[in-house]
DNA sequence: GATGTCACG
DNA sequence: GACGTACGTGACATCA
């Protein structure tokens, strides 16, 4: 037994921030992020375990920050004002820190209006005055003011940085600040602190601050000396910012006389009761700690290491194919267990249940599929298997929809009242809301003024784990019904079963409540189960990084872009439609004349018969269907041979395409409420990690031809605003240069050269129109996975010659060949490719015996890391864009569209210059700090009244 | 629902 | 001797 009391004061809040950034984003079996909690738990364990050590604690307490505000904000409103909000997967861990502390049966101290530092200072001084030794477990430099030696009647105070495993006493403080603890506050007041937004003296850093205090003895003396200094920048600054320094001195002073809410004696450590601790470790899947607890039979044995890699989850492992692993023990789906919530009391009970569960699956039912127009009909919630409910909000009796105003409505809570009741829970940091494609629900609820955060998405998790694993022909493979069958072995009720199909289909709001409850609550239940099943796999299979750091943060960002929409000029589109129609009519007449009969030009089959049988043009059959090919390349060939009908069909096709797909469809896509066009982005649409855009697709608006470009002119800004387009220049080639480590290409990009010209020079020795065009083709061939036949077709040469070109390329650009073979080897071995940010794409047919299938997979596998890395980069830029613009006072700038390597914004004309600077910086630096590229990322920016003019 | 074609990066 | 040849998407028209 130590004969002297030794109090440990743990700076819990500061610790978890550091643990969060140091540890991987682990999740517990329920999917709650717990990386920081795990770090914190092991740290407490280690401290509590030192009970009998010479320097170990006899008393211990954890001190936390209660809220953001303290008395310092009253003195200086900007105090800590520039702190970014905590990362969203850290937020739900704050309450868990308290749980962890209680699990160790330790005291947890926090007081409204006081920062942890102040409580620590007060307790430390009191304990030292009583003759106790004190160790502050923190590395916060502000707390270094407290370090002292002690004497006969007072104890000593030192600090312990558990991450560096370093004791901090007076010599360490002097080494860091050049002065003793009593003068640390003076140094801090001069240098300021950007993290806390303490001003200090502008332009004075740690070096100068220390020197001034050393020379003059204290802050006041240093400031007083300024008028006598010889003329210098420093003198000016000291004179000009004296008030800042004095204010800072007050801010950095710790309040050492706080009322102490718990007496020192109550911090006594006398062993950790094992039961609550075991329950806590069990709940969060800290299995290795649990084993140690069992082994030590109540007295925690010192952990052998702090490596958190293993204990993350409770024994869920993926099999080779990621399907049907050990399904966590869950009862079978029982639809009769679901509750239909029809009154406030029941709703309030469910809200309490969600708050207690901290993790809840949410699903909205609506009157349609368009998140920007559909009406909210009901909400379902699930807090566990078979623990689910449906809250109808806008149901009317079957068949009575709209036609009979007096039709009786089923009993349900008023929609506004229910949303008001749910609002706090849906926005609560301590409750994670899980959805299956939650972007849809985010947008529906946002239209009713309800925010949902933080979120998790089983569809996106599935994509992070299993992109590309779907069978051929099955689109995506991340839909709920499919996931449910694959992972839970359960087929949920289908929408068709409930609402019918075709003409007989009824809107969901007319479905009887018992059926609606079964369907809707089951969706939430299944989502909850999928989450429990899939989330732990992320950490095990290495999907956490890309999910947590790239895709999950993107969900609300993309949702907002969809809600913004973009304005299109209806009148201009209508005019174009008219012009196109006239021209199409003329061409049609001429084509029929050329053919000598009327036929359906849009039918490739009829056209083929006309061209190749009736008119006797040459051109082979194609494909297993035995049909004539009439595509662009075939028609161009015929046109080259002088067949006017082919020229006219090509023109007809172009105009028909533009009219039907763009000028007509876009007019119809204008949302009547907002007057804008709202696309829907899919985050799981492309196996490589790219987004895709539907309803309408705004990622394929014409630009390559003059006639098509007119359509871009119809995408416009609101009056007084402009559209700004920022795109990455040649990003995929740049990434190829980096990833394959090709010296001459990297050099060319660093020098800002025209990359195709550079390639032409290397390949052919001279640069002209012709060689540059060829070089461009070759560069793309490389990105897409080359074959001699493919390249031969593009270059118009024989395959043998194409092979020579390829050989020359490999010789001139060493690294490429190696990249290709290494990539293929890795994919054949592991089954997946990986981007620089760790995004996996699976290639189940890479080892196929079918040559076509295999070679197709090989080409895709060569391309996927490049295309995917490019997608990761622009996604990171998107996630950072609005916060960064906001910091620059440009929070009103709207990010509207993403087109793979381009972002489109709408903003007041006067802000173009300022916004361009920020946008370019965010995009150019988007890979960092996770990845340091050896080539710069070039950004082109333009703006104008229309999207066309912005290019 | 499959097929062919063509708009984009 | 072929796979009928570049990677990744989505929308539309036609036709079975």
PDB file of C-alpha atoms in Angstrom, chain A residues 11 13-14 17 65 67-84 115-118 138-145 177 188-189 191-200 244 247-254:
ATOM      1  CA  UNK A  11      -8.598  14.603 -19.069  1.00  0.00           C
ATOM      2  CA  UNK A  13     -12.439  14.792 -23.458  1.00  0.00           C
ATOM      3  CA  UNK A  14      -8.999  15.567 -24.821  1.00  0.00           C
ATOM      4  CA  UNK A  17     -10.121  13.245 -29.662  1.00  0.00           C
ATOM      5  CA  UNK A  65     -16.193  18.842 -20.793  1.00  0.00           C
ATOM      6  CA  UNK A  67     -20.720  21.560 -23.072  1.00  0.00           C
ATOM      7  CA  UNK A  68     -19.009  23.851 -25.515  1.00  0.00           C
ATOM      8  CA  UNK A  69     -19.658  26.997 -23.493  1.00  0.00           C
ATOM      9  CA  UNK A  70     -17.728  28.274 -20.557  1.00  0.00           C
ATOM     10  CA  UNK A  71     -17.182  31.552 -18.756  1.00  0.00           C
ATOM     11  CA  UNK A  72     -14.476  32.248 -21.345  1.00  0.00           C
ATOM     12  CA  UNK A  73     -17.143  32.673 -23.979  1.00  0.00           C
ATOM     13  CA  UNK A  74     -18.654  35.460 -21.894  1.00  0.00           C
ATOM     14  CA  UNK A  75     -15.320  37.244 -21.898  1.00  0.00           C
ATOM     15  CA  UNK A  76     -14.537  36.461 -25.516  1.00  0.00           C
ATOM     16  CA  UNK A  77     -17.352  35.198 -27.740  1.00  0.00           C
ATOM     17  CA  UNK A  78     -14.918  33.899 -30.349  1.00  0.00           C
ATOM     18  CA  UNK A  79     -13.337  31.496 -27.872  1.00  0.00           C
ATOM     19  CA  UNK A  80     -13.078  28.083 -29.551  1.00  0.00           C
ATOM     20  CA  UNK A  81     -15.417  29.443 -32.216  1.00  0.00           C
ATOM     21  CA  UNK A  82     -13.394  28.130 -35.128  1.00  0.00           C
ATOM     22  CA  UNK A  83     -13.479  24.566 -33.882  1.00  0.00           C
ATOM     23  CA  UNK A  84     -14.824  22.305 -36.596  1.00  0.00           C
ATOM     24  CA  UNK A 115     -14.153  23.279 -18.914  1.00  0.00           C
ATOM     25  CA  UNK A 116     -12.409  20.100 -17.943  1.00  0.00           C
ATOM     26  CA  UNK A 117      -9.178  22.093 -17.575  1.00  0.00           C
ATOM     27  CA  UNK A 118     -10.691  24.262 -14.847  1.00  0.00           C
ATOM     28  CA  UNK A 138      -3.275  14.658 -20.456  1.00  0.00           C
ATOM     29  CA  UNK A 139      -0.850  16.273 -22.820  1.00  0.00           C
ATOM     30  CA  UNK A 140      -2.683  19.583 -23.042  1.00  0.00           C
ATOM     31  CA  UNK A 141      -0.115  22.355 -22.928  1.00  0.00           C
ATOM     32  CA  UNK A 142      -2.483  24.651 -21.013  1.00  0.00           C
ATOM     33  CA  UNK A 143      -2.414  22.207 -18.112  1.00  0.00           C
ATOM     34  CA  UNK A 144       1.375  22.423 -17.943  1.00  0.00           C
ATOM     35  CA  UNK A 145       0.849  25.604 -15.935  1.00  0.00           C
ATOM     36  CA  UNK A 177       8.395  26.449 -23.126  1.00  0.00           C
ATOM     37  CA  UNK A 188       0.733  31.145 -24.149  1.00  0.00           C
ATOM     38  CA  UNK A 189      -0.796  34.604 -23.971  1.00  0.00           C
ATOM     39  CA  UNK A 191       1.726  33.031 -28.873  1.00  0.00           C
ATOM     40  CA  UNK A 192      -2.010  32.445 -28.837  1.00  0.00           C
ATOM     41  CA  UNK A 193      -3.648  29.182 -29.813  1.00  0.00           C
ATOM     42  CA  UNK A 194      -5.334  28.666 -33.129  1.00  0.00           C
ATOM     43  CA  UNK A 195      -7.095  25.515 -31.949  1.00  0.00           C
ATOM     44  CA  UNK A 196      -8.907  27.436 -29.217  1.00  0.00           C
ATOM     45  CA  UNK A 197      -9.009  30.648 -31.243  1.00  0.00           C
ATOM     46  CA  UNK A 198      -6.986  32.499 -28.618  1.00  0.00           C
ATOM     47  CA  UNK A 199      -5.558  35.496 -30.464  1.00  0.00           C
ATOM     48  CA  UNK A 200      -2.200  36.068 -28.787  1.00  0.00           C
ATOM     49  CA  UNK A 244      -5.123  40.864 -27.526  1.00  0.00           C
ATOM     50  CA  UNK A 247      -7.195  39.199 -23.176  1.00  0.00           C
ATOM     51  CA  UNK A 248      -5.372  35.988 -24.044  1.00  0.00           C
ATOM     52  CA  UNK A 249      -3.687  35.978 -20.655  1.00  0.00           C
ATOM     53  CA  UNK A 250      -7.103  35.904 -19.031  1.00  0.00           C
ATOM     54  CA  UNK A 251      -8.344  33.161 -21.356  1.00  0.00           C
ATOM     55  CA  UNK A 252      -5.414  30.848 -20.721  1.00  0.00           C
ATOM     56  CA  UNK A 253      -5.603  31.276 -16.981  1.00  0.00           C
ATOM     57  CA  UNK A 254      -7.085  28.199 -15.392  1.00  0.00           C
TER      58      UNK A 254
END
